[in-house]
Every structure is written in structure tokens, then in C-alpha cells.
PDB file of C-alpha atoms in Angstrom:
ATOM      1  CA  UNK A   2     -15.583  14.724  -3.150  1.00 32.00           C
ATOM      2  CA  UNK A   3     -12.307  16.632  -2.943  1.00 34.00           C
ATOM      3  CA  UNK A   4     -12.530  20.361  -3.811  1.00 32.00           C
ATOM      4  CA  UNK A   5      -9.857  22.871  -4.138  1.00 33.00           C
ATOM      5  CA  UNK A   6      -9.509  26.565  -4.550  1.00 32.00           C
ATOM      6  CA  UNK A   7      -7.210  25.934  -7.253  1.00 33.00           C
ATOM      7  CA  UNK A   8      -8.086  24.624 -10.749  1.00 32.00           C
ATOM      8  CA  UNK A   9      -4.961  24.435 -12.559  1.00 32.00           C
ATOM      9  CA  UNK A  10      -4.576  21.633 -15.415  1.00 32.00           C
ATOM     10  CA  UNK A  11      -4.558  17.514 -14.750  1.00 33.00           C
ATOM     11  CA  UNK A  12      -1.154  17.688 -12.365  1.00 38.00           C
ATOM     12  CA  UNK A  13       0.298  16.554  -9.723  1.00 40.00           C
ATOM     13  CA  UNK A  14      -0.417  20.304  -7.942  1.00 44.00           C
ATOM     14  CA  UNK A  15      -4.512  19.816  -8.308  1.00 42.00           C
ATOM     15  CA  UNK A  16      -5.995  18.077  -5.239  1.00 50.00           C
ATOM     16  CA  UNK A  17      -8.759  16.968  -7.400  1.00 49.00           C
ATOM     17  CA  UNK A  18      -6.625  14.760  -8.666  1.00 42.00           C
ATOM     18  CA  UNK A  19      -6.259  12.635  -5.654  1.00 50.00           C
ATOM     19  CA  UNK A  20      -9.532  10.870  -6.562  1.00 44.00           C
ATOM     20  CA  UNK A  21      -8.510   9.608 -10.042  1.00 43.00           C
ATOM     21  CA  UNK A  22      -7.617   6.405 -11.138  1.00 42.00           C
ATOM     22  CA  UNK A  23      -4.350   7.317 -13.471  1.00 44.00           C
ATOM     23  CA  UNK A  24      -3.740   5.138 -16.285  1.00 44.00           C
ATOM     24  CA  UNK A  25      -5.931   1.997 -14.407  1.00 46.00           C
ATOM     25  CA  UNK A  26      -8.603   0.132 -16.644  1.00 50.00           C
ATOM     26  CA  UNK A  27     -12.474   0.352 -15.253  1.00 48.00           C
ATOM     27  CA  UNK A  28     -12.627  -3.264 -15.053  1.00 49.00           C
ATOM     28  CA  UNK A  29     -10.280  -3.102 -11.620  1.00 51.00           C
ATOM     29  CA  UNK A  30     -12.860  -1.634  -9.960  1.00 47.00           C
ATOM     30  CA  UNK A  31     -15.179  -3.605  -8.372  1.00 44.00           C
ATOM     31  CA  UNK A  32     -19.319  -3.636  -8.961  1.00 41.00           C
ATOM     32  CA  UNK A  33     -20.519  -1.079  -5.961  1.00 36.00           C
ATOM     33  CA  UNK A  34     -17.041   0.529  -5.956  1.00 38.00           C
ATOM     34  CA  UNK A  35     -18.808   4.141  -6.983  1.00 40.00           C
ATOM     35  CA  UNK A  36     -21.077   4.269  -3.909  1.00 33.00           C
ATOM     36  CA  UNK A  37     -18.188   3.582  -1.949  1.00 34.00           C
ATOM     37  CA  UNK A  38     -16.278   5.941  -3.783  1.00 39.00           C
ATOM     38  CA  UNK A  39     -19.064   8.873  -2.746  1.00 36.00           C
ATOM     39  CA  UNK A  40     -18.344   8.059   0.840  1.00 38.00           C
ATOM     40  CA  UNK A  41     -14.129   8.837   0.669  1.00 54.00           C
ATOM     41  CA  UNK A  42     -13.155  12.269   1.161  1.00 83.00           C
ATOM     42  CA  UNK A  43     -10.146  13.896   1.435  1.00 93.00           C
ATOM     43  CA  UNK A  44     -10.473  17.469   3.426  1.00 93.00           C
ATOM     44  CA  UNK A  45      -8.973  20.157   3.192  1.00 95.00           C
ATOM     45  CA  UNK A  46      -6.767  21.164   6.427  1.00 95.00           C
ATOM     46  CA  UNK A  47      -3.652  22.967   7.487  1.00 97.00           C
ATOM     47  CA  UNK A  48      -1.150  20.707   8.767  1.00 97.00           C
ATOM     48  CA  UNK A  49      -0.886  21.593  12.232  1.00 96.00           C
ATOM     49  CA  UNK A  50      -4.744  21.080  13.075  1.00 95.00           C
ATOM     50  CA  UNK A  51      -4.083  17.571  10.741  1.00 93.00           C
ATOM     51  CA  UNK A  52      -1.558  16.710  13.585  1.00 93.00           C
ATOM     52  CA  UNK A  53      -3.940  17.876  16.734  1.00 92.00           C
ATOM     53  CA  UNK A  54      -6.830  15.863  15.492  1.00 90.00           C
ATOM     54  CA  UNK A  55      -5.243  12.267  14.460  1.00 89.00           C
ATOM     55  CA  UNK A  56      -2.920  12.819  18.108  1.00 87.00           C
ATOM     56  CA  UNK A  57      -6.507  13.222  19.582  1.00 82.00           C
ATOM     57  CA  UNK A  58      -8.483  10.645  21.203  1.00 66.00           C
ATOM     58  CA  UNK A  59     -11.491  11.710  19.155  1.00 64.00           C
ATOM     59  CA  UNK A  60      -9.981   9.400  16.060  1.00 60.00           C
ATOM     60  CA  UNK A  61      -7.994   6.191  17.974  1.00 62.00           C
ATOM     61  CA  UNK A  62      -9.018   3.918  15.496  1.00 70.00           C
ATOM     62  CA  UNK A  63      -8.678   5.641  12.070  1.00 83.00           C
ATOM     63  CA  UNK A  64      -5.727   5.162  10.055  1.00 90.00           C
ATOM     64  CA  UNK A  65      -4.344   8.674   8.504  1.00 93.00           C
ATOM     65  CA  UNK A  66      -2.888  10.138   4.870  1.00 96.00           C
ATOM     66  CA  UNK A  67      -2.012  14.172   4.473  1.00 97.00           C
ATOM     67  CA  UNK A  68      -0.847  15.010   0.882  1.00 97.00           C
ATOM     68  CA  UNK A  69      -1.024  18.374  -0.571  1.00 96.00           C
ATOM     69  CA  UNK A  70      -2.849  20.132   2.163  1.00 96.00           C
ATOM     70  CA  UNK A  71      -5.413  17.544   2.650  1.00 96.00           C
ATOM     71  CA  UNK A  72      -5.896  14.488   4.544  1.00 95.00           C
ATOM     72  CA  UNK A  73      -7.966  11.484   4.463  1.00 94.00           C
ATOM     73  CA  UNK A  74      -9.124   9.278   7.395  1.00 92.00           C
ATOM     74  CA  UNK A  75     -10.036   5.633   7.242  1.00 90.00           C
ATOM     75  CA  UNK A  76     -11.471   2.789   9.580  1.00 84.00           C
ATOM     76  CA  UNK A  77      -8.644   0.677  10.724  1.00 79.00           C
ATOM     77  CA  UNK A  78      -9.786  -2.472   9.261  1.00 76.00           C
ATOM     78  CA  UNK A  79     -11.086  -5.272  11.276  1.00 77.00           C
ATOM     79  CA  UNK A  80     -12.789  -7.693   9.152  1.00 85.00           C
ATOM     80  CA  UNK A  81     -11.496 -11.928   8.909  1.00 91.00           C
ATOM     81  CA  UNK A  82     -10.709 -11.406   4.781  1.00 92.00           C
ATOM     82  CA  UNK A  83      -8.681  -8.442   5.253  1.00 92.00           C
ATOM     83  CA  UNK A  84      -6.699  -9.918   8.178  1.00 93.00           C
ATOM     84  CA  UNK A  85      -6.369 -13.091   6.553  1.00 93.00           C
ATOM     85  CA  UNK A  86      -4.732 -11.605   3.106  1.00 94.00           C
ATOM     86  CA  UNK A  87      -2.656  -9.154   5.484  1.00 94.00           C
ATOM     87  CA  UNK A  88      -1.204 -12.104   6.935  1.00 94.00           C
ATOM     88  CA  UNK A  89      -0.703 -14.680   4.542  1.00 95.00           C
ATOM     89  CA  UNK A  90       1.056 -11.879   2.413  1.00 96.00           C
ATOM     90  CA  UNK A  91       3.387 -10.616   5.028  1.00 97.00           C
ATOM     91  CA  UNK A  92       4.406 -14.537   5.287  1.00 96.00           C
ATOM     92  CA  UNK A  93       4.596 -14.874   2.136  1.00 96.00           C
ATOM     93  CA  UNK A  94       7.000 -12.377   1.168  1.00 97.00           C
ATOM     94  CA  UNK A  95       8.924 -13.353   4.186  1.00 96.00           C
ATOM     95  CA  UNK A  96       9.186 -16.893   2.735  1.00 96.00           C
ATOM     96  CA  UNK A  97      10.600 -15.330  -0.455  1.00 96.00           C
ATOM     97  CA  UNK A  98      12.962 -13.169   0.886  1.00 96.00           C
ATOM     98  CA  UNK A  99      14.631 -16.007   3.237  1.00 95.00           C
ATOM     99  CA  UNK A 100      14.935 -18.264   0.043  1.00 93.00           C
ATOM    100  CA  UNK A 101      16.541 -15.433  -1.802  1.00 94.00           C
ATOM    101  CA  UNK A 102      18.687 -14.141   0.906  1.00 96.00           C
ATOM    102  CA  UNK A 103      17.499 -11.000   0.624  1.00 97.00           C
ATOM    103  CA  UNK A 104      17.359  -8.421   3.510  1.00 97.00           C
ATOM    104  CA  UNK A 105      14.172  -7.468   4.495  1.00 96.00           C
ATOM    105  CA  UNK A 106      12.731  -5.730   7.272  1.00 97.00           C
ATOM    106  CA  UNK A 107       8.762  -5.000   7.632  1.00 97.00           C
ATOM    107  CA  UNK A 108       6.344  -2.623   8.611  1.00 97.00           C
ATOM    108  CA  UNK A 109       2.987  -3.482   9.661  1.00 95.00           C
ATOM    109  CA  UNK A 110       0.609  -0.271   9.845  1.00 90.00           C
ATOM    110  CA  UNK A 111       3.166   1.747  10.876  1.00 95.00           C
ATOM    111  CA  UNK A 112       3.135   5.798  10.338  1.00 96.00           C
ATOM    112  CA  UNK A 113       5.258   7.758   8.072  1.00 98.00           C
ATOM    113  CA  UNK A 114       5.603  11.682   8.155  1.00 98.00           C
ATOM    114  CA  UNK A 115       7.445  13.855   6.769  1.00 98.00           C
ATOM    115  CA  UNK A 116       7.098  17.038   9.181  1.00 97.00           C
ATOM    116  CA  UNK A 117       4.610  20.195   7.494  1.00 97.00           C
ATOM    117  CA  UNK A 118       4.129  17.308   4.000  1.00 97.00           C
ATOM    118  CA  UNK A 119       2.793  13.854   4.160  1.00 98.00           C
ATOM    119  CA  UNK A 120       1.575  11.309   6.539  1.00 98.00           C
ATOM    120  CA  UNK A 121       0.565   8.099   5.291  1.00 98.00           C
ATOM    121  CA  UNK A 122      -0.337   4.698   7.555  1.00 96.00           C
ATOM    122  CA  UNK A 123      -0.098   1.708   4.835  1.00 97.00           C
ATOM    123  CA  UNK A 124      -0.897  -1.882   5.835  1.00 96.00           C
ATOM    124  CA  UNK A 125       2.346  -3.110   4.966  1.00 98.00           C
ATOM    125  CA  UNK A 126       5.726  -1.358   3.961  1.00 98.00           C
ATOM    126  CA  UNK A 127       9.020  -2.814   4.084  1.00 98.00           C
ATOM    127  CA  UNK A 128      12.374  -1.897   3.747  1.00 98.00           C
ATOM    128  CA  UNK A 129      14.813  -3.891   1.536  1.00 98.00           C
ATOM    129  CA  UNK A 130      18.256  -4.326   0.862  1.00 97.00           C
ATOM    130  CA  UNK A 131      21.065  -1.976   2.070  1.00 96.00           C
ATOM    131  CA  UNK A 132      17.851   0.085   3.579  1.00 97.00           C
ATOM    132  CA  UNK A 133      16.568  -2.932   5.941  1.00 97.00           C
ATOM    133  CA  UNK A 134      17.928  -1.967   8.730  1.00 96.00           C
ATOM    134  CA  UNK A 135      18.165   2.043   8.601  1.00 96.00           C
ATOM    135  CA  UNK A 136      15.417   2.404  11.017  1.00 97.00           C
ATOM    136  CA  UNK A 137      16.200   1.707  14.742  1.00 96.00           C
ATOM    137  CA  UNK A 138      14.553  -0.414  17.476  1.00 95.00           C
ATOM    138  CA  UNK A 139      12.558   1.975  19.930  1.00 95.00           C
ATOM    139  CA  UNK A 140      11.404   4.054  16.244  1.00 96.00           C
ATOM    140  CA  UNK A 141       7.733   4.861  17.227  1.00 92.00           C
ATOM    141  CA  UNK A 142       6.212   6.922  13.920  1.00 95.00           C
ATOM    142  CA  UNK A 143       8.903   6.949  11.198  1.00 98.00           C
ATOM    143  CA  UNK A 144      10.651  10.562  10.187  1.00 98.00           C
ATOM    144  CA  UNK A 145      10.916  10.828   6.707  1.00 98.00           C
ATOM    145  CA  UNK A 146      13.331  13.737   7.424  1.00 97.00           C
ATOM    146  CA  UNK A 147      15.841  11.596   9.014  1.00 97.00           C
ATOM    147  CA  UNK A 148      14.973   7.838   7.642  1.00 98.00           C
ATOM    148  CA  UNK A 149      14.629   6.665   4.079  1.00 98.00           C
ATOM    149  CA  UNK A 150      11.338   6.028   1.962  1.00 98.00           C
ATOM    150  CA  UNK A 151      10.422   2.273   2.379  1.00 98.00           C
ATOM    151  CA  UNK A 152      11.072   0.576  -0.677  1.00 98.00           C
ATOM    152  CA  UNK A 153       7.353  -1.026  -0.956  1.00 98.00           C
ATOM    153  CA  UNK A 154       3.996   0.057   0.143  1.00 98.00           C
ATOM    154  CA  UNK A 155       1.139  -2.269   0.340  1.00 98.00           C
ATOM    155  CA  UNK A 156      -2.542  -1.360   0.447  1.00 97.00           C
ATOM    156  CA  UNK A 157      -4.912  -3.996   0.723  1.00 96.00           C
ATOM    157  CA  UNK A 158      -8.260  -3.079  -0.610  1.00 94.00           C
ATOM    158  CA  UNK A 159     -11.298  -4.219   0.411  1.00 89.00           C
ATOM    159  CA  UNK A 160     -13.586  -1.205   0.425  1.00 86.00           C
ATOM    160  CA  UNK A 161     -10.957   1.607   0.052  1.00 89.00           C
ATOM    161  CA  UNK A 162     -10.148   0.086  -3.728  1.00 92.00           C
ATOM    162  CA  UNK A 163     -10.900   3.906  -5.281  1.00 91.00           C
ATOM    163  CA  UNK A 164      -8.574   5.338  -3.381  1.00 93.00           C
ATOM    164  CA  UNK A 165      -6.168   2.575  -3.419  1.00 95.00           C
ATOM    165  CA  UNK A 166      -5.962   3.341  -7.181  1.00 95.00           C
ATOM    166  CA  UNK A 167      -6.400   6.757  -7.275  1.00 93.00           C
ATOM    167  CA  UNK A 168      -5.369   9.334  -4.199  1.00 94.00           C
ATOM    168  CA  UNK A 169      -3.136   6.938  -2.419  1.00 96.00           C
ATOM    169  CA  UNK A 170      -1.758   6.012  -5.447  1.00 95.00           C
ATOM    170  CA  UNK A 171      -0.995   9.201  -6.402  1.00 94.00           C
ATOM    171  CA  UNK A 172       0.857  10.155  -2.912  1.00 96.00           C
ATOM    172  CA  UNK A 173       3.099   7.370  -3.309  1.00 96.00           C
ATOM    173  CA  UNK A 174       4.751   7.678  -7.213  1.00 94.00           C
ATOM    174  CA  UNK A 175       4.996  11.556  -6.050  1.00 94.00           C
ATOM    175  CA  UNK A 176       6.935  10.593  -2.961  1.00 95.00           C
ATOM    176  CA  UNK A 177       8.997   8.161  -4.716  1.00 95.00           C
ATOM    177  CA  UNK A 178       8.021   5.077  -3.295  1.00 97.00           C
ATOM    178  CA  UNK A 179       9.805   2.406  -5.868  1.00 97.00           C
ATOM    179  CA  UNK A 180       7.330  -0.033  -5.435  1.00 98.00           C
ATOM    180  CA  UNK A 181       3.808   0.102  -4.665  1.00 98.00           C
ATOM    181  CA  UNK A 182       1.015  -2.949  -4.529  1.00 98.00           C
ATOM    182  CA  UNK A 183      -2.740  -3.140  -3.972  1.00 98.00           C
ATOM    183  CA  UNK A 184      -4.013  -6.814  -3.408  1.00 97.00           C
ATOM    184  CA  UNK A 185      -7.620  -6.401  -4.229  1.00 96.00           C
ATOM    185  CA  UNK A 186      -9.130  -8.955  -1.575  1.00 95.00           C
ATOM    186  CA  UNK A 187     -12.632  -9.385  -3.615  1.00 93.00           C
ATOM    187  CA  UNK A 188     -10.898 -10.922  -7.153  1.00 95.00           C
ATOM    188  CA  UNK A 189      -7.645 -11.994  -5.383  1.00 95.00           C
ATOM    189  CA  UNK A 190      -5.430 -10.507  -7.730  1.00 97.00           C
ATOM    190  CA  UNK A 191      -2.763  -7.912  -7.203  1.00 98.00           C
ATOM    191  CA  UNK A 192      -2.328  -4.247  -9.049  1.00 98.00           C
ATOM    192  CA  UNK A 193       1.531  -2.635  -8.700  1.00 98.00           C
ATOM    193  CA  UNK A 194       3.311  -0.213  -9.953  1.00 97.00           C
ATOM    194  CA  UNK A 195       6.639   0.204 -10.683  1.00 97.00           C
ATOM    195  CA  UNK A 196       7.520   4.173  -9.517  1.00 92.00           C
ATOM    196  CA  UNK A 197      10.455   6.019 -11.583  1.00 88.00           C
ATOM    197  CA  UNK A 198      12.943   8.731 -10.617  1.00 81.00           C
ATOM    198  CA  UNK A 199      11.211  11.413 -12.609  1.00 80.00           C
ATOM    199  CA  UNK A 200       7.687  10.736 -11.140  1.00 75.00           C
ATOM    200  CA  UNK A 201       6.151   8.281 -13.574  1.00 83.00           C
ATOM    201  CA  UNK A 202       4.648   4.955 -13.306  1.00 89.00           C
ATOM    202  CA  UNK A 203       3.890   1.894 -15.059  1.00 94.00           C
ATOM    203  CA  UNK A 204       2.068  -1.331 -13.949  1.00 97.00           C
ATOM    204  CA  UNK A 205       4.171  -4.427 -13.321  1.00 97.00           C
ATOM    205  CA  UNK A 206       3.321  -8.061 -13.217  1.00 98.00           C
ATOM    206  CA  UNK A 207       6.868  -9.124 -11.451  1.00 97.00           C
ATOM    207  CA  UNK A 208       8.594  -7.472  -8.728  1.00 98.00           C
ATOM    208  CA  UNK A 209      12.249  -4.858  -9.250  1.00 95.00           C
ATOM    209  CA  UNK A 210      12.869  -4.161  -5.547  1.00 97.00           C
ATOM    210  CA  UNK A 211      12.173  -8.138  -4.580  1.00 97.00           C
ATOM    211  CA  UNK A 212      13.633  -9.549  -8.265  1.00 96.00           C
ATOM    212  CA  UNK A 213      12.300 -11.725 -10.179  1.00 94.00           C
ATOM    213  CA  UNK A 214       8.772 -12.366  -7.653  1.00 96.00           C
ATOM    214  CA  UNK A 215       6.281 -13.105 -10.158  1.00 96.00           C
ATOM    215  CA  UNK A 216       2.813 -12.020  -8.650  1.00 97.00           C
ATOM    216  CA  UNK A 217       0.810 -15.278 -10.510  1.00 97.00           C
ATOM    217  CA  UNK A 218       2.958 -17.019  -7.840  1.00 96.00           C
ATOM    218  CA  UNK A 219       1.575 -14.566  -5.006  1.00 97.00           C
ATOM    219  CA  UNK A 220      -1.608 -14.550  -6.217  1.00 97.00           C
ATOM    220  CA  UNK A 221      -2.389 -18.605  -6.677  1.00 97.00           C
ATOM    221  CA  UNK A 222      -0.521 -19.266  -2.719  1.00 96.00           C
ATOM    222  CA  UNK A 223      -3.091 -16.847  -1.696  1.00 96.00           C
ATOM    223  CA  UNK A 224      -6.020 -18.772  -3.713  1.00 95.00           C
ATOM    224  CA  UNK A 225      -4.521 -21.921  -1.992  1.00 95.00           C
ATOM    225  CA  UNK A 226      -4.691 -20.056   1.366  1.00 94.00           C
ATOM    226  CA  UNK A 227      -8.478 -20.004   1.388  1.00 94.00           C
ATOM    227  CA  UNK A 228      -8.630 -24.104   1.185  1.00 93.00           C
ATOM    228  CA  UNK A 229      -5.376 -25.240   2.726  1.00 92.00           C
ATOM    229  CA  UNK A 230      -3.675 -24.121   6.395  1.00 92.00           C
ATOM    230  CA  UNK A 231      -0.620 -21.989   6.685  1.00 91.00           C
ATOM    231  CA  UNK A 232       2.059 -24.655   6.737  1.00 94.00           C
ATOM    232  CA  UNK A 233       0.789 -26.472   3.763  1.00 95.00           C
ATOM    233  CA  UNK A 234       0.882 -23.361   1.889  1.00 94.00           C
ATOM    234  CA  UNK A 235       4.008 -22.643   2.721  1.00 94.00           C
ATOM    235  CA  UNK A 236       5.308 -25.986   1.730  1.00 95.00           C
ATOM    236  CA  UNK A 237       4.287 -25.272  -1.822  1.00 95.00           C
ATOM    237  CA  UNK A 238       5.138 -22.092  -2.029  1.00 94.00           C
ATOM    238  CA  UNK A 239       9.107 -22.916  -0.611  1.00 93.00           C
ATOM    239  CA  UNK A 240       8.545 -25.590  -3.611  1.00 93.00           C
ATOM    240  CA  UNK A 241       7.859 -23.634  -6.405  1.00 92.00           C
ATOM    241  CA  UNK A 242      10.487 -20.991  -4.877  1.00 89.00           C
ATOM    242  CA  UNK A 243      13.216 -23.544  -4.958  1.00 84.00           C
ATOM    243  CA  UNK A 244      12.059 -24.975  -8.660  1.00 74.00           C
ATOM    244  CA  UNK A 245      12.285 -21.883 -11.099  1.00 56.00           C
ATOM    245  CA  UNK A 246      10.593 -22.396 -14.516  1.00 57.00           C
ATOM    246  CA  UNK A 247       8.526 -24.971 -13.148  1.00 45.00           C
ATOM    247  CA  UNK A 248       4.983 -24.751 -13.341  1.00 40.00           C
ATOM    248  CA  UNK A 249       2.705 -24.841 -10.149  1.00 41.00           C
ATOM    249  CA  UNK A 250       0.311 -27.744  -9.551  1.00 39.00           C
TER     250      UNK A 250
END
């Protein structure tokens, strides 16, 4: 577990707070979810030795999060759920910008820093809007100094769900990501938040920063995903895209 040196009240300055679940119901964790839980650990480390040891070879395959003086390391996920969900969502979303006509540009585990702060490695961000194109061909790790916050961060959880929902979460709202989602590959079903100016959150069943994307609609073209191929899927989904108020079949 995450310790710290300093025990000041429930706030956004205690570490140990990284590890909670704010505001989230037991029942979206998963049975199992506390042994996992035992095994995630966010260490204490100054930022500079952070920055030697993920620019190392001795971690190649790890992605990486530093917030408030600690980081936490994870196994890049390989396994055929979690790549299929990754995906299907990325086309998904793509699908529903293009019928919206709204500007989108993605980010598929790429690495954001801000320089002596944060580092964080979603599995899918994106940039929306008047902010889809701020970031330049040739960008290798994004400078949060010099480029905008993306608009949406995207974890998807198949054994990180504890941290998904509590230490990740946590980063992001404090950041200011507007939007943030956690597709929880065991149930299928999706858990965002909706981030405010002043550092508060509240959970959302429709998308702000894509409008009006209802995540039943995500959520059941995913379901569909698991019996039908890609271009069927995608069929239906374009259907119910282009028949608002309709309901799915």
C-alpha cells in the first residue's frame, strides 16, 4: 500500500488517497478485485530518479503514472479481451465522431508529462474540438507545458480496476481532464466522470465533450462485438447513430 510521511486530512495533498475509490459504489468492483488491489503500489520517488528508471531499459514494457511524488508502474497489457475492447472502442468513437462531424484526433498509449509533476500513459486519450489538432506530427511524449490536456482519458480495466477508480482517478479530476472513462472489460459496462473547473466530479451516463453519446449505445455495440465481426457492428452502430430516439434491436 501507499504510505506517506504526511497524514493530513482526506485531500487531494495525502498520497494515501491515491488508493481510494471516491464517491464509487462497492458493487463496481469486481469479486477478487482486493487481492489484486494488495499487489498495486504506488512508491514513493523524487522525480528525477522517476525519469532515469522508466527511460531505462530495466522497465521497456511497463506503462508509467507520477502524481504527487509517487509513481506507479504497470504491465503493458497484452491479453485478446483487453485488445479487443481497446479496439472496438477506439472504432467506435471514431464512427461517432465522423457521423457528428466532430473533430477528433486520438491517442493510443501515448505519454503525457508535465516536467517535475505528472506522467501518466492511458490506453486511449483524445483530443476534441478546437484542441484536435494542437499537437504536431513528429510529437514523441506529449509536454503538458507547451500542449493542452486531452479532453478524454480512457482506462480500460481488466485487472488494474482499483486503481482505475481510485489513484488514477484521482490524478485525472486534479489535472483537469474534462472527461474521464473506465470500460470495465469483465461486466462490459463503462464508469465516467464528468471533471469540473473547481476540481470536482460526478458520474455521467452520456458524454459533454462528445455530446449527446449515450454509453448504453457504447456499451450494447461492444456486447454485439463479442458475437458479430467488425463491419457488422459497425453497420448497426452507423444505424442507430443516424436514427436518434430509436431504440436498438
Amino acid at each position: 500500500m501507499l504510505t506517506s510521511s504526511s497524514q493530513s486530512p482526506a485531500s487531494s495533498e495525502h498520497p494515501d488517497f491515491l488508493m481510494s475509490g471516491l464517491g464509487v459504489d462497492e458493487h463496481d468492483r469486481e469479486p477478487g478485485e482486493q487481492a489484486a488491489r494488495e499487489r498495486e503500489t504506488w512508491v514513493a520517488i523524487a522525480w528525477q530518479d522517476f525519469i532515469h528508471l522508466i527511460e531505462s531499459n530495466s522497465h521497456p514494457h511497463h506503462k508509467a503514472y507520477y502524481h504527487h511524488q509517487h509513481m506507479r508502474l504497470e504491465d503493458m497489457p497484452t491479453g485478446s479481451d483487453h485488445a479487443t475492447v481497446h479496439a472496438v472502442l477506439i472504432f467506435m468513437i471514431g464512427l461517432y465522431a465522423m457521423s457528428q462531424g466532430i473533430p477528433l484526433s486520438p491517442k493510443d498509449a501515448c505519454s503525457f508529462r508535465k516536467e517535475g509533476l505528472e506522467e501518466f500513459q492511458p490506453d486511449i486519450a483524445y483530443y476534441i474540438g478546437d484542441n484536435a489538432m494542437q499537437v504536431p506530427q513528429g510529437t514523441r511524449m506529449i509536454d503538458l507545458n507547451h500542449y493542452p490536456l486531452p479532453d478524454l482519458v480512457i482506462e480500460i480495466s481488466d485487472t488494474t480496476l482499483s486503481d482505475d477508480l481510485g489513484g488514477k482517478r484521482l490524478q485525472y479530476e486534479e489535472i483537469g481532464i474534462l472527461e474521464y472513462w473506465i470500460w470495465n472489460v469483465k461486466t462490459g459496462k463503462i464508469i465516467a466522470f464528468a471533471n469540473a473547473l473547481d476540481g470536482s466530479s460526478r458520474r455521467i451516463r452520456t458524454s459533454s465533450v462528445l455530446p449527446n453519446l449515450s454509453f448504453d449505445l457504447l456499451e450494447e455495440a461492444m456486447e454485439r462485438s463479442w458475437r458479430s465481426h467488425q463491419s457488422e457492428v459497425g453497420k448497426w452502430l452507423m444505424q442507430q447513430m443516424n436514427a436518434p430516439g430509436e431504440s436498438s434491436s
